[in-house]
XYZ file of C-alpha atoms in Angstrom:
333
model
C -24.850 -81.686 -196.829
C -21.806 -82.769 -194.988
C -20.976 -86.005 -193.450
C -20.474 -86.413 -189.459
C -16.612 -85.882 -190.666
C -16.676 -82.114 -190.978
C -14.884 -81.146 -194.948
C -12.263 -78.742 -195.440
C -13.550 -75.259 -194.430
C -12.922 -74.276 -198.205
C -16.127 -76.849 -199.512
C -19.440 -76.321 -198.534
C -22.023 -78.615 -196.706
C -25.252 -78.314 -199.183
C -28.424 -79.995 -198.194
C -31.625 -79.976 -200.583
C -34.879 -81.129 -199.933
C -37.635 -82.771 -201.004
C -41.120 -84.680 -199.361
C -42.662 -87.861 -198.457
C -40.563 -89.982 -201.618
C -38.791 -92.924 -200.778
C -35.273 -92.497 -199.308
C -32.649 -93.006 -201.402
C -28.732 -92.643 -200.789
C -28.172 -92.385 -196.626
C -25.957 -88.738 -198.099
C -28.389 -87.516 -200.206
C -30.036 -84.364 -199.849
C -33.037 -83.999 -201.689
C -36.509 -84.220 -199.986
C -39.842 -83.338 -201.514
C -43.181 -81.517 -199.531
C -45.965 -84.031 -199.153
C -48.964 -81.368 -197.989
C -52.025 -80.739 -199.921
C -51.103 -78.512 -203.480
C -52.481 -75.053 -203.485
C -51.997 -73.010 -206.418
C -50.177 -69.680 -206.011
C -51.687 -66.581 -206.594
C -50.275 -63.860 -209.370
C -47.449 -61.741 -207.167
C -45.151 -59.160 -209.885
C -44.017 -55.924 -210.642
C -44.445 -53.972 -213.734
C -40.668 -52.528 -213.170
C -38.440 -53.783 -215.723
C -34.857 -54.635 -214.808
C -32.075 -52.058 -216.471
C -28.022 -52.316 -216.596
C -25.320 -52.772 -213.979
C -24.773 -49.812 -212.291
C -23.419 -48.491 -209.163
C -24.299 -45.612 -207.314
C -21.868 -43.359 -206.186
C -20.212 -43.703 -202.706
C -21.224 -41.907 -200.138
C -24.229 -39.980 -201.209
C -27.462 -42.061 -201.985
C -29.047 -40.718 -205.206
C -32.359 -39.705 -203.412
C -29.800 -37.641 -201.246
C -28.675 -36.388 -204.557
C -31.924 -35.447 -205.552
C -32.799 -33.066 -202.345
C -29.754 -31.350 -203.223
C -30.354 -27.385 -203.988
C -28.392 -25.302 -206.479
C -25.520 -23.746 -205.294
C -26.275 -19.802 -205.541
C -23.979 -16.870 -205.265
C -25.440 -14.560 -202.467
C -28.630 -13.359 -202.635
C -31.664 -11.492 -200.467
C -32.993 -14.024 -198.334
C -36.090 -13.777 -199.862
C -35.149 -15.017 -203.116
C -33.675 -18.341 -201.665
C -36.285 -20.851 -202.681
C -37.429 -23.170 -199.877
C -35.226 -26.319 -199.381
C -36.859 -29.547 -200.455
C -37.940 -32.124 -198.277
C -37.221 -35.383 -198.336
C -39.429 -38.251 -197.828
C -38.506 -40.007 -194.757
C -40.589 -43.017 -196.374
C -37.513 -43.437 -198.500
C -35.093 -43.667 -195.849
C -32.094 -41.277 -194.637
C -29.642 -40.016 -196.827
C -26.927 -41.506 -195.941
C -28.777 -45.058 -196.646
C -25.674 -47.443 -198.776
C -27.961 -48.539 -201.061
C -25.721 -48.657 -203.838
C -25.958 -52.045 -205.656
C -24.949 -53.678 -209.132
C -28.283 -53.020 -210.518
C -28.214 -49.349 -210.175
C -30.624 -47.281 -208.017
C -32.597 -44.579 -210.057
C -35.945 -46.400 -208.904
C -37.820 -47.326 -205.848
C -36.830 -51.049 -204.471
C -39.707 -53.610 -205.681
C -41.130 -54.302 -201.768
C -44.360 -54.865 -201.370
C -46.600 -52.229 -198.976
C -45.390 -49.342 -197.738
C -41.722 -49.230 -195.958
C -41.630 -47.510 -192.760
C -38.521 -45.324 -192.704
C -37.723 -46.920 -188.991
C -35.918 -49.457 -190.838
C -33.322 -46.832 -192.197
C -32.683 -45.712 -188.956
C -29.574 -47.892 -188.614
C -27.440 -48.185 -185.836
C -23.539 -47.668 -185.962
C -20.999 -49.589 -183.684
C -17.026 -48.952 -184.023
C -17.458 -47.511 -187.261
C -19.841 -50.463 -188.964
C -23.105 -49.935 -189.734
C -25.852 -52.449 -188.449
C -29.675 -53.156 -189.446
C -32.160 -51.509 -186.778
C -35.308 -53.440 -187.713
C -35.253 -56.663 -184.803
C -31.913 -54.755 -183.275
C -29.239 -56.886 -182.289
C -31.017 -60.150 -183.856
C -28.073 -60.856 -186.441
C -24.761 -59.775 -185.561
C -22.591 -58.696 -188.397
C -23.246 -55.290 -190.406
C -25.129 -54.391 -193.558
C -22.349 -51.640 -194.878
C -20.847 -51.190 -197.902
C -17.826 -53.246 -196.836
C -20.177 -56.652 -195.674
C -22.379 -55.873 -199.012
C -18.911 -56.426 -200.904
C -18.096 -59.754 -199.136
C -21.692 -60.848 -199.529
C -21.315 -60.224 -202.889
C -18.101 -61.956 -203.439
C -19.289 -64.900 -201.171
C -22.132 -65.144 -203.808
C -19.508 -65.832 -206.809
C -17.606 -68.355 -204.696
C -20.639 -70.093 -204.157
C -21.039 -70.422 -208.008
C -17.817 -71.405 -208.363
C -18.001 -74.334 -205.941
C -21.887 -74.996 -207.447
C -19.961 -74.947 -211.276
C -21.767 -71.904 -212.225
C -24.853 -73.036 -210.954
C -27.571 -71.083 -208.531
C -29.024 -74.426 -207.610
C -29.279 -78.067 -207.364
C -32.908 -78.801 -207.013
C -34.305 -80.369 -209.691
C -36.237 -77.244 -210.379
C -38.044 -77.693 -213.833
C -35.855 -76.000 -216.972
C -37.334 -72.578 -217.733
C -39.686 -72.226 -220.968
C -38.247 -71.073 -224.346
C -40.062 -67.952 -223.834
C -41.591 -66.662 -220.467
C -44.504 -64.690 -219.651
C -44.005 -60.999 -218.839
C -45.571 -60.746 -216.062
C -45.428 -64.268 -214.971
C -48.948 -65.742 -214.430
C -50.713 -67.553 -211.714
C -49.415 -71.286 -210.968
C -45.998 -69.681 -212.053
C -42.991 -71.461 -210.012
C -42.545 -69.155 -206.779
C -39.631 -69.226 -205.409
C -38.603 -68.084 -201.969
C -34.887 -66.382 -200.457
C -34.277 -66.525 -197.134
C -31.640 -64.429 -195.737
C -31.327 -62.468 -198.973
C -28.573 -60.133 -198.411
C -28.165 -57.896 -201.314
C -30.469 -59.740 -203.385
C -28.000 -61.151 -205.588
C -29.281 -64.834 -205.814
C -32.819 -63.717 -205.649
C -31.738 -61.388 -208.529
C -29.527 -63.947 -210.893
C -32.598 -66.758 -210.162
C -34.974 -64.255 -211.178
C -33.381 -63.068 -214.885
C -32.638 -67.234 -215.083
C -36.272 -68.209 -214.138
C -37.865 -64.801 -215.875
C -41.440 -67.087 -215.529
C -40.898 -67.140 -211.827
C -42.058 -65.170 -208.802
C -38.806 -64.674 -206.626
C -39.147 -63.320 -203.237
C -36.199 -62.211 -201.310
C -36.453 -61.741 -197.136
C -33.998 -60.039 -195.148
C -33.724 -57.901 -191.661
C -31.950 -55.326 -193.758
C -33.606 -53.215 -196.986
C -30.239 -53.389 -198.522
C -31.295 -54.366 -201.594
C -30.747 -52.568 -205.363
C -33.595 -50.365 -206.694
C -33.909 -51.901 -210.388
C -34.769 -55.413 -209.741
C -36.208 -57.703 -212.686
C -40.151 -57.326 -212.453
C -40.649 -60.670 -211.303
C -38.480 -60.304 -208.186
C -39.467 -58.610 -204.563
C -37.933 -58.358 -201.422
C -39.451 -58.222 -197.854
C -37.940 -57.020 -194.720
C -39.012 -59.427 -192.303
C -37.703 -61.827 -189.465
C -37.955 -65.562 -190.771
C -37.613 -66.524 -186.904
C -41.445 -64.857 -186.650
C -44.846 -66.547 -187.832
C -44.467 -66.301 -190.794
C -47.114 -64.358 -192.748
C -47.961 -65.964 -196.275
C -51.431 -67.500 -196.599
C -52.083 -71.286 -197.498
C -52.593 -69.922 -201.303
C -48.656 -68.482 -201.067
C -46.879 -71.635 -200.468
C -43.774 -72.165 -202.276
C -42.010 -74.609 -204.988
C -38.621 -74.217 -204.130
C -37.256 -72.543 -200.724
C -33.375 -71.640 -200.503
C -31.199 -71.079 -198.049
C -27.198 -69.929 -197.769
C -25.335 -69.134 -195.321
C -27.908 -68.368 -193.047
C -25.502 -70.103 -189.499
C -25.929 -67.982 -186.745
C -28.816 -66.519 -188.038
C -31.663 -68.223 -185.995
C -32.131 -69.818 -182.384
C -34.470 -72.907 -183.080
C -34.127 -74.455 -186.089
C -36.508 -76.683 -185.128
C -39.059 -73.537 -185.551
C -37.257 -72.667 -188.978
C -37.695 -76.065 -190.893
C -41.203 -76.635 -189.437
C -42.498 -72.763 -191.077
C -40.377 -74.191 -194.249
C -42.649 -77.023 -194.158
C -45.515 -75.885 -193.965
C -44.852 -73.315 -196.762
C -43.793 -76.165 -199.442
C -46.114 -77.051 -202.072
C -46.566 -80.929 -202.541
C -43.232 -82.183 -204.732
C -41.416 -78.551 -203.108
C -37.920 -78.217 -202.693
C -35.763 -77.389 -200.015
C -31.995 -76.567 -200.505
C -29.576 -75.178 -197.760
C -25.795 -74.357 -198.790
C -23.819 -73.718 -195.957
C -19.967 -74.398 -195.317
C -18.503 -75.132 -191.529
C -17.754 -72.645 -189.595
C -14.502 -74.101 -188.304
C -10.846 -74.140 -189.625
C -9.666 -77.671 -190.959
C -6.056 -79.103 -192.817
C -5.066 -82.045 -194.213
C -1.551 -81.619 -191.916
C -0.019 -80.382 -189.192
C -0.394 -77.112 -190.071
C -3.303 -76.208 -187.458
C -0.989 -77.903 -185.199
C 1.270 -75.200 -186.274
C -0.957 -72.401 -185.494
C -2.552 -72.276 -181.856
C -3.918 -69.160 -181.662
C -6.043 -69.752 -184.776
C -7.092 -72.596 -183.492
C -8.411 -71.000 -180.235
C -9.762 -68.144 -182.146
C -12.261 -70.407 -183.932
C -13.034 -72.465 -180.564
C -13.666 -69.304 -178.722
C -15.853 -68.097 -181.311
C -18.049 -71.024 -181.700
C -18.396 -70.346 -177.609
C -19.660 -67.420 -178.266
C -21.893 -67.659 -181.099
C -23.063 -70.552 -178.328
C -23.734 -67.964 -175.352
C -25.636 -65.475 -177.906
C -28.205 -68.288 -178.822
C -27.460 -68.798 -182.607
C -24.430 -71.468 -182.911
C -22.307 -71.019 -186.148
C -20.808 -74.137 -186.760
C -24.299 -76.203 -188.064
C -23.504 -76.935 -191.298
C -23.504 -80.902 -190.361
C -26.935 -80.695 -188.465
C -29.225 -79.473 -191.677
C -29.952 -83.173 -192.861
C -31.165 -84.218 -189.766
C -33.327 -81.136 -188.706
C -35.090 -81.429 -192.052
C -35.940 -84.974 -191.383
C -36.965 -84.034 -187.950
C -39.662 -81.701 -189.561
C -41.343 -84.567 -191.353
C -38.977 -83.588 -195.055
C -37.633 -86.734 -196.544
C -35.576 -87.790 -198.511
């Protein structure tokens, strides 16, 4: 977690938690959950996980597969009837596409009403429709790519790491499906499912649950992984008997309104000896010399959008403040 001295904008503020252990280090950033321990119930998928692949761009393959046969001419009552496509599954021009292929339906739980699909478009980006307007940059191709690149940067500053909980090591060989009491593990602001997806095939004994406004998520998932499309701002809806071992968190600034709210539903969803760990960078522009000095209208681009993000209720630049809400929500160190 960073210090009251923001960092460079190149290293990132990280912040894990633990509850109700005595504090250690003033900077440290691990804080356990001190509530009651309820075991978790038995939550996987019988779909196995298959290779990298991506689907092809612009045309989802369920598009693909309403597509009739070309025919040369014919009498019109020899044309066979066009199929129809599901609109459970979404619209076909849904960029689903993803490094884990998409031959399969994604591994959500229930029944996906295709309102979610029904994007809406804005100066040629495309934007998630479930909670309109709630989070302000796009779900298309092009932000999947940078969320997907921001993922390997992440590993790169974390050394090749996912984590830095001290999550228990996972067993020489794991149960297929993973059984009850299994670690569960919770993603909020999942993105494209890539951390929920590399945790998952590195924790194969896990339950991994992913949570996003957006069902951009890849088809072929390892069986132990779902995703949700939900609004972590919201009640949130897992019982006592669904609370969680280790809850993660990147990148998720201007994302919610009252943090206050946020780290009080992560609470409460901790098992006893849970984990907590946020990895977020500053949203600001820092050097070590003049150079900002240098560079004035950079400089007044970042203030003006911190402003902004300000006015619209969900301030960017928090990275500094995750420490001290935790505490605030009774998680210490």
């Amino acid at each position: 977690m960073s210090s009251p001295t923001p960092p460079p904008a190149a290293l990132p503020s990280l912040a894990t938690t633990p509850l109700e252990q005595p504090p250690g280090d003033a900077e440290a950033a691990l804080h356990k959950a001190s509530s009651p321990k309820v075991s978790s119930p038995k939550a996987s998928s019988s779909k196995a996980s298959s290779p990298k692949a991506s689907s092809p761009k612009g045309a989802s393959p369920r598009a693909v597969h309403s597509l009739q046969h070309i025919l040369n001419p014919v009498d019109d009552e020899d044309v066979p009837e066009p199929l129809q496509v599901d609109d459970a599954y979404g619209p076909d021009d849904n960029d689903n596409d993803s490094t884990y292929g998409s031959d399969s339906a994604t591994n959500y739980t229930g029944s996906v009403s295709s309102s979610i699909y029904h994007y809406q478009y804005e100066n040629g980006r495309r934007y998630h429709a479930y909670r309109e307007g709630q989070y302000v940059l796009p779900n298309d191709d092009q932000e999947q790519e940078r969320l997907d690149l921001q993922h390997h940067i992440w590993r790169l500053l974390l050394r090749g790491s996912l984590y830095t909980a001290p999550l228990p090591s996972p067993p020489a060989e794991a149960e297929d499906p993973p059984a009850d009491g299994s670690l569960r593990i919770l993603d909020l602001g999942c993105g494209t499912g890539i951390w929920a997806i590399d945790m998952a095939d590195e924790f194969p004994h896990a339950h991994v649950y992913g949570v996003d406004l957006s069902p951009i998520q890849p088809d072929w998932v390892p069986p132990n992984c779902k995703f949700h499309v939900d609004d972590y701002e919201d009640a949130w809806t897992y019982g006592p008997d669904e609370r969680f071992d280790y809850i993660h968190g990147r990148a998720l600034s201007g994302t919610s309104g009252d943090w206050a709210r946020f780290y009080r539903n992560v609470r409460e969803h901790l098992v006893p000896g849970g984990y907590v760990e946020m990895q977020e960078y500053d949203a600001w522009i820092f050097s070590d010399d003049d150079s900002m000095a240098r560079a004035p209208w950079t400089t007044e681009w970042v203030e003006k959008l911190d402003k902004a993000s300000h006015m619209f209720g969900k301030p960017i630049n928090i990275a500094r403040f995750h420490k001290q809400w935790m505490q605030d929500a009774g998680i210490r160190p």
